[in-house]
GROMACS .gro file of N, CA and C in nm:
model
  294
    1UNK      N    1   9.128   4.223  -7.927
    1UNK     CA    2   9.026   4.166  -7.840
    1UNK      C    3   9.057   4.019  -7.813
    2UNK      N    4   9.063   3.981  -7.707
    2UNK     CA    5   9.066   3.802  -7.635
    2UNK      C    6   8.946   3.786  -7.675
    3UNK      N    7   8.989   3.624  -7.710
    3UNK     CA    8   8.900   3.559  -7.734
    3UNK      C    9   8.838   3.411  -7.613
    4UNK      N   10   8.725   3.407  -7.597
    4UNK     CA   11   8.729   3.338  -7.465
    4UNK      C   12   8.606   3.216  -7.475
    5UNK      N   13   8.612   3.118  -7.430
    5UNK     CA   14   8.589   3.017  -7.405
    5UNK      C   15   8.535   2.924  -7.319
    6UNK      N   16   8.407   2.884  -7.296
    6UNK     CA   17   8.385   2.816  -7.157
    6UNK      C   18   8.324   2.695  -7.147
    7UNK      N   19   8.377   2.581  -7.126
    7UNK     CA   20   8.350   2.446  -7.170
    7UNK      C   21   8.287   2.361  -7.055
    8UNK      N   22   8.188   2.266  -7.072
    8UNK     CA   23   8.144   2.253  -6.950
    8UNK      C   24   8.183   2.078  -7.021
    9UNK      N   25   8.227   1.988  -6.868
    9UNK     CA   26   8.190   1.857  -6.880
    9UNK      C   27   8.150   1.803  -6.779
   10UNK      N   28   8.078   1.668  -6.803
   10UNK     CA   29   7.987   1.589  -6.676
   10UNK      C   30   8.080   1.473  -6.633
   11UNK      N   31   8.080   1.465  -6.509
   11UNK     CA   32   8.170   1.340  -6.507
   11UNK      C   33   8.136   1.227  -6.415
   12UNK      N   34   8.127   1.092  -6.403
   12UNK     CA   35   8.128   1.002  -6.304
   12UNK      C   36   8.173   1.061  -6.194
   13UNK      N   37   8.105   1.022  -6.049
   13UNK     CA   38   8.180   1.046  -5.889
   13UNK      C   39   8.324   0.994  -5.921
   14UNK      N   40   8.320   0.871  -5.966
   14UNK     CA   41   8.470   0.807  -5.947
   14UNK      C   42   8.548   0.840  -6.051
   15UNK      N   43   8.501   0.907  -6.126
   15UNK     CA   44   8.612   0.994  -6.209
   15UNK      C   45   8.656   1.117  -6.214
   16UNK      N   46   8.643   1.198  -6.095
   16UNK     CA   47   8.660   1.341  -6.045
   16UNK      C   48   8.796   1.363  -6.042
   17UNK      N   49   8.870   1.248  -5.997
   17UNK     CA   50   8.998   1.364  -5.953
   17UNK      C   51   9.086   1.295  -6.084
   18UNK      N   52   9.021   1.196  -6.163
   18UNK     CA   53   9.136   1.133  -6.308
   18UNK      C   54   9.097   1.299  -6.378
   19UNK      N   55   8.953   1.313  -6.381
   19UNK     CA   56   8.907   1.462  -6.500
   19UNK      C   57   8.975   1.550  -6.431
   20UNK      N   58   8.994   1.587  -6.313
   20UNK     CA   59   9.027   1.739  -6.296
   20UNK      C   60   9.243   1.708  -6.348
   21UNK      N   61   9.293   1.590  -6.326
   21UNK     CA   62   9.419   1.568  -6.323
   21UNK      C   63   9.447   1.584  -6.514
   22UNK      N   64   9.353   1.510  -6.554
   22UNK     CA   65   9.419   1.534  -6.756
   22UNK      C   66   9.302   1.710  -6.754
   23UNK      N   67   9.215   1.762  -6.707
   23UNK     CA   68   9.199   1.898  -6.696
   23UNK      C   69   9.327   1.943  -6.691
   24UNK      N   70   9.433   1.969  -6.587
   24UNK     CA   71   9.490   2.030  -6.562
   24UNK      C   72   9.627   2.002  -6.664
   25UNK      N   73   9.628   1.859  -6.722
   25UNK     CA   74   9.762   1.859  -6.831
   25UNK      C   75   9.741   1.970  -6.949
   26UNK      N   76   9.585   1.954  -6.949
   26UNK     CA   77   9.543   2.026  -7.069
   26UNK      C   78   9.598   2.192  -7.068
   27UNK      N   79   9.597   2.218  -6.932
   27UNK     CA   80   9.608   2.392  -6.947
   27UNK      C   81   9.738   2.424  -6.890
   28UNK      N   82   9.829   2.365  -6.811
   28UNK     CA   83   9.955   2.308  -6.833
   28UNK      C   84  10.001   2.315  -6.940
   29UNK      N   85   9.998   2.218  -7.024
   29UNK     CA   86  10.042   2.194  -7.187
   29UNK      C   87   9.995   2.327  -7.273
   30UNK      N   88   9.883   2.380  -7.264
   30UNK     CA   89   9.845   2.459  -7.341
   30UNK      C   90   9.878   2.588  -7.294
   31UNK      N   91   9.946   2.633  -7.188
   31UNK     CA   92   9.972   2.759  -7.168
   31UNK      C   93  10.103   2.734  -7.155
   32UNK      N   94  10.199   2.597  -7.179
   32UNK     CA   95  10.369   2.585  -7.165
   32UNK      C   96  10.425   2.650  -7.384
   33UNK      N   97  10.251   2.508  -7.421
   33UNK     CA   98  10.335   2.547  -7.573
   33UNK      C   99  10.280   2.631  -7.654
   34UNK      N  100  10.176   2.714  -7.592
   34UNK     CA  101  10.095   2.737  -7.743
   34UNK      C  102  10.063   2.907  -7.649
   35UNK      N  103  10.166   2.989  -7.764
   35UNK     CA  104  10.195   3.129  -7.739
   35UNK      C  105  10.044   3.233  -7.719
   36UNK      N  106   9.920   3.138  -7.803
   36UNK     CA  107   9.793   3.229  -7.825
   36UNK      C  108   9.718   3.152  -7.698
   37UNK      N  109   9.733   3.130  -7.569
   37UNK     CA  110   9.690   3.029  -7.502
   37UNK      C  111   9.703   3.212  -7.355
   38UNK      N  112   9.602   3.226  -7.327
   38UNK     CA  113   9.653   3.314  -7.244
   38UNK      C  114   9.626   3.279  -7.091
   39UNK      N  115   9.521   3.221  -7.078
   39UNK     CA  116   9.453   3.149  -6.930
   39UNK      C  117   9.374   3.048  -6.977
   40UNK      N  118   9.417   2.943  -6.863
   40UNK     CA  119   9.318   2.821  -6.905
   40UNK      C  120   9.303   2.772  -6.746
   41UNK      N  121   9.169   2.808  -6.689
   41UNK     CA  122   9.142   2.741  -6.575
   41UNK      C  123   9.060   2.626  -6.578
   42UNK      N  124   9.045   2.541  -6.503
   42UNK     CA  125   9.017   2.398  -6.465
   42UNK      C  126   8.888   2.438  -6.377
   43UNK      N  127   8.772   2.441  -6.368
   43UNK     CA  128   8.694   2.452  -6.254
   43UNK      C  129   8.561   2.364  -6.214
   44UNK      N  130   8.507   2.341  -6.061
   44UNK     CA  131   8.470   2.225  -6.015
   44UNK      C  132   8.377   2.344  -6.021
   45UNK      N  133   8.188   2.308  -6.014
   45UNK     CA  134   8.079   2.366  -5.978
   45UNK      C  135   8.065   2.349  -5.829
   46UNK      N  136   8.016   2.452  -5.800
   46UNK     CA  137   8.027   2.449  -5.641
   46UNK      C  138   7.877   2.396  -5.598
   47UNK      N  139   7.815   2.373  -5.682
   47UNK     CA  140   7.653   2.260  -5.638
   47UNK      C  141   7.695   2.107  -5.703
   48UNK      N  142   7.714   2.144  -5.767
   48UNK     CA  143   7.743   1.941  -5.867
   48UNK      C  144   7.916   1.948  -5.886
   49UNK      N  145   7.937   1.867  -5.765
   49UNK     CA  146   8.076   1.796  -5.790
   49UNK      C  147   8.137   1.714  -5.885
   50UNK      N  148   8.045   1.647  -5.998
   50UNK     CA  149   8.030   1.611  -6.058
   50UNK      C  150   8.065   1.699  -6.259
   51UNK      N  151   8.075   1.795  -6.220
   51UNK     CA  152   8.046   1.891  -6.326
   51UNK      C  153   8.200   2.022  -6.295
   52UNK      N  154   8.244   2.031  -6.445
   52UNK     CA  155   8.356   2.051  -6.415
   52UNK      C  156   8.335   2.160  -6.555
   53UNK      N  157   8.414   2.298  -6.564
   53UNK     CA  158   8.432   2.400  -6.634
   53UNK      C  159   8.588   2.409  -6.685
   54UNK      N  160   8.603   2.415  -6.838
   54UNK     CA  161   8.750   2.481  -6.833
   54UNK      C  162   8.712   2.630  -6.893
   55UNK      N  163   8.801   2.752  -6.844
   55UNK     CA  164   8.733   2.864  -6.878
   55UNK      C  165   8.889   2.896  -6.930
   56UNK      N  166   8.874   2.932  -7.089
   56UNK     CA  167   8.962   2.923  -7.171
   56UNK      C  168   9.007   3.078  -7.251
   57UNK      N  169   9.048   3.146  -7.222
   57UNK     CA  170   9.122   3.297  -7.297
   57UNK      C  171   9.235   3.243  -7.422
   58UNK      N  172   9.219   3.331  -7.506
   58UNK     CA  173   9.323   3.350  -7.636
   58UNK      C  174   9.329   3.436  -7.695
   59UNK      N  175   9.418   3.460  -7.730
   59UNK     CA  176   9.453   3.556  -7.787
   59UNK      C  177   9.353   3.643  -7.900
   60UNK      N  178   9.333   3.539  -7.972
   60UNK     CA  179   9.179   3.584  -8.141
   60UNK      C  180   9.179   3.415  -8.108
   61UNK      N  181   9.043   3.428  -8.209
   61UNK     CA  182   9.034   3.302  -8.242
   61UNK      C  183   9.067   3.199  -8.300
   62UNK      N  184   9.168   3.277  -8.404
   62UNK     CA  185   9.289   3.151  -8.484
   62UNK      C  186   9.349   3.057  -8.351
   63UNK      N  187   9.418   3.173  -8.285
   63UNK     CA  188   9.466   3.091  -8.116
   63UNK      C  189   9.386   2.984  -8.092
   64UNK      N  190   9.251   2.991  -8.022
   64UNK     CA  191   9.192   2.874  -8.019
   64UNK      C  192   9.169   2.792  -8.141
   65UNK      N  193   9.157   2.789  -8.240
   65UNK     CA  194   9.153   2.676  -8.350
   65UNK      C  195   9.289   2.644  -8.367
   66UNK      N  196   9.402   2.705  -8.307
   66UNK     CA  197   9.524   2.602  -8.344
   66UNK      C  198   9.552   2.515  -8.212
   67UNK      N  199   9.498   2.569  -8.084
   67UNK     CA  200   9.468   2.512  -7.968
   67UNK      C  201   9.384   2.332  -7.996
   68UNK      N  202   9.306   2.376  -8.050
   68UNK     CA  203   9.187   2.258  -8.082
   68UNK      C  204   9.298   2.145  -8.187
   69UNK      N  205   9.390   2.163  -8.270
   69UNK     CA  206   9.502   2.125  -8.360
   69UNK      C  207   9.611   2.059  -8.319
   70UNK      N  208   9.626   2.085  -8.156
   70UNK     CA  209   9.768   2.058  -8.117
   70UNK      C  210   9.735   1.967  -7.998
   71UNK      N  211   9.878   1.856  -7.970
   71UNK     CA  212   9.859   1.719  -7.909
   71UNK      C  213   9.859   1.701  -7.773
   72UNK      N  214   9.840   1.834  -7.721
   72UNK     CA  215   9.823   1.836  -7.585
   72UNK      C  216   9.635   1.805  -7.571
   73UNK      N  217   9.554   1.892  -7.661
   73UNK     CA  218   9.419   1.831  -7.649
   73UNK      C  219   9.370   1.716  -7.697
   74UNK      N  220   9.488   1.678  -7.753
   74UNK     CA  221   9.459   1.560  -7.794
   74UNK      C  222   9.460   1.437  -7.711
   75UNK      N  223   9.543   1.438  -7.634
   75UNK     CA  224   9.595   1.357  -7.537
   75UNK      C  225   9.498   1.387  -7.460
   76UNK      N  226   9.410   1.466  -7.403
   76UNK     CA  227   9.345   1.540  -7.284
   76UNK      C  228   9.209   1.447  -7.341
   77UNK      N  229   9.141   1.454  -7.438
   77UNK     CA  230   9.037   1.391  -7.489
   77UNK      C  231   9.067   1.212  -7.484
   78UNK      N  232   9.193   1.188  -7.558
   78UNK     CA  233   9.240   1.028  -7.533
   78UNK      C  234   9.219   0.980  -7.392
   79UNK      N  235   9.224   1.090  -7.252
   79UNK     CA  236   9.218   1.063  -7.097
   79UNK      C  237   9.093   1.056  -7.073
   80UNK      N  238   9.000   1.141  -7.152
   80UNK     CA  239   8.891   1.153  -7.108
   80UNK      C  240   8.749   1.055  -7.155
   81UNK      N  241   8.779   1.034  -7.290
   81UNK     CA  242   8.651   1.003  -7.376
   81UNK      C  243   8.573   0.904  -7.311
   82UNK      N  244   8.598   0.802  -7.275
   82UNK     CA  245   8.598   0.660  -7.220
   82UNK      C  246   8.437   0.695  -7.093
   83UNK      N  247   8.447   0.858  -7.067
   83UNK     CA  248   8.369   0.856  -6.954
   83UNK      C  249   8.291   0.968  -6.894
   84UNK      N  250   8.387   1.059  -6.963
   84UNK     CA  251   8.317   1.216  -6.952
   84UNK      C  252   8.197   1.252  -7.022
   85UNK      N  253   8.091   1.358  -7.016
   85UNK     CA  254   8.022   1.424  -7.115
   85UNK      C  255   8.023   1.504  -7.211
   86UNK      N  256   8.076   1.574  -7.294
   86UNK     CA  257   8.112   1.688  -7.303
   86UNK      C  258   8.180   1.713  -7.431
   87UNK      N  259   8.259   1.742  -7.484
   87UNK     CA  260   8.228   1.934  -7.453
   87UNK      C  261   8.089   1.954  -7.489
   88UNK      N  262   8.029   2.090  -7.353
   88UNK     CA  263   7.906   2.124  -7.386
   88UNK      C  264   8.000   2.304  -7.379
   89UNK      N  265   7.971   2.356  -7.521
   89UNK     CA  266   8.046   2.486  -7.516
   89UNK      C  267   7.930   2.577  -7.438
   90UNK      N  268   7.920   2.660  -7.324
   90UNK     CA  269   7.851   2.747  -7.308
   90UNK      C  270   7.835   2.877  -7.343
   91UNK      N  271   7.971   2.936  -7.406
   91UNK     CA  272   7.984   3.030  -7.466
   91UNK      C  273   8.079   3.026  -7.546
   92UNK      N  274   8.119   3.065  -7.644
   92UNK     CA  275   8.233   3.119  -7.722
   92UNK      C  276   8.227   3.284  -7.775
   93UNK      N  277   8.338   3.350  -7.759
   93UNK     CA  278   8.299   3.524  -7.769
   93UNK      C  279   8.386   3.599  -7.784
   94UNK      N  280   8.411   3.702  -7.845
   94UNK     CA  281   8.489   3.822  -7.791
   94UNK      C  282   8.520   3.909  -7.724
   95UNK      N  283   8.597   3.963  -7.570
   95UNK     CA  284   8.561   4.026  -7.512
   95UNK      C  285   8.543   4.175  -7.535
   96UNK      N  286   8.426   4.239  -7.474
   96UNK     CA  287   8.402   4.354  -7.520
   96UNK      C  288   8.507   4.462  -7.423
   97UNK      N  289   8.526   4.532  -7.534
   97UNK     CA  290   8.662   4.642  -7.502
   97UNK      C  291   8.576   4.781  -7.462
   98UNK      N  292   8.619   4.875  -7.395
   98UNK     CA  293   8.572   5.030  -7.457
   98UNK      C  294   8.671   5.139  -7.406
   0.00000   0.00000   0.00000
């Protein structure tokens, strides 16, 4: 079963396209090095431009806790902290199989 992920952050107008640019190193980096990394999308809300989703798949959940471990999110948070909201997790889960 994938394990999946959906992260919400708030961001300044004038910091939209710096968040969506270290967004995108993040899932870049995390789907170049990290084998339990299966999809990592970047996404803008289509009412608040302002408000930004990464919607995150892995493999189990060890995947994501070694995800959370490694220096690509690290760097992604070092881009961000200064200005963003967030992480607000909206879900964390397993997907249901049958």
């Amino acid at each position: 079963m994938t394990y999946h992920v959906l992260v919400q952050f708030d961001v300044p107008s004038d910091k939209r396209e710096a968040f969506a640019e270290a967004g995108l190193f993040d899932a870049k980096g995390s789907l170049a090095k990290e084998p339990g990394t299966l999809r990592f999308e970047v996404i803008r809300d289509e009412h608040n431009r302002n408000r930004f989703y990464l919607d995150e798949v892995y493999e189990n959940e060890e995947a994501f806790q070694q995800h959370c471990r490694n220096d690509t999110i690290k760097k992604f948070f070092d881009l961000i902290d200064s200005y963003a909201f967030g992480p607000v997790f909206l879900f964390k889960g397993y997907r249901v199989e049958g």
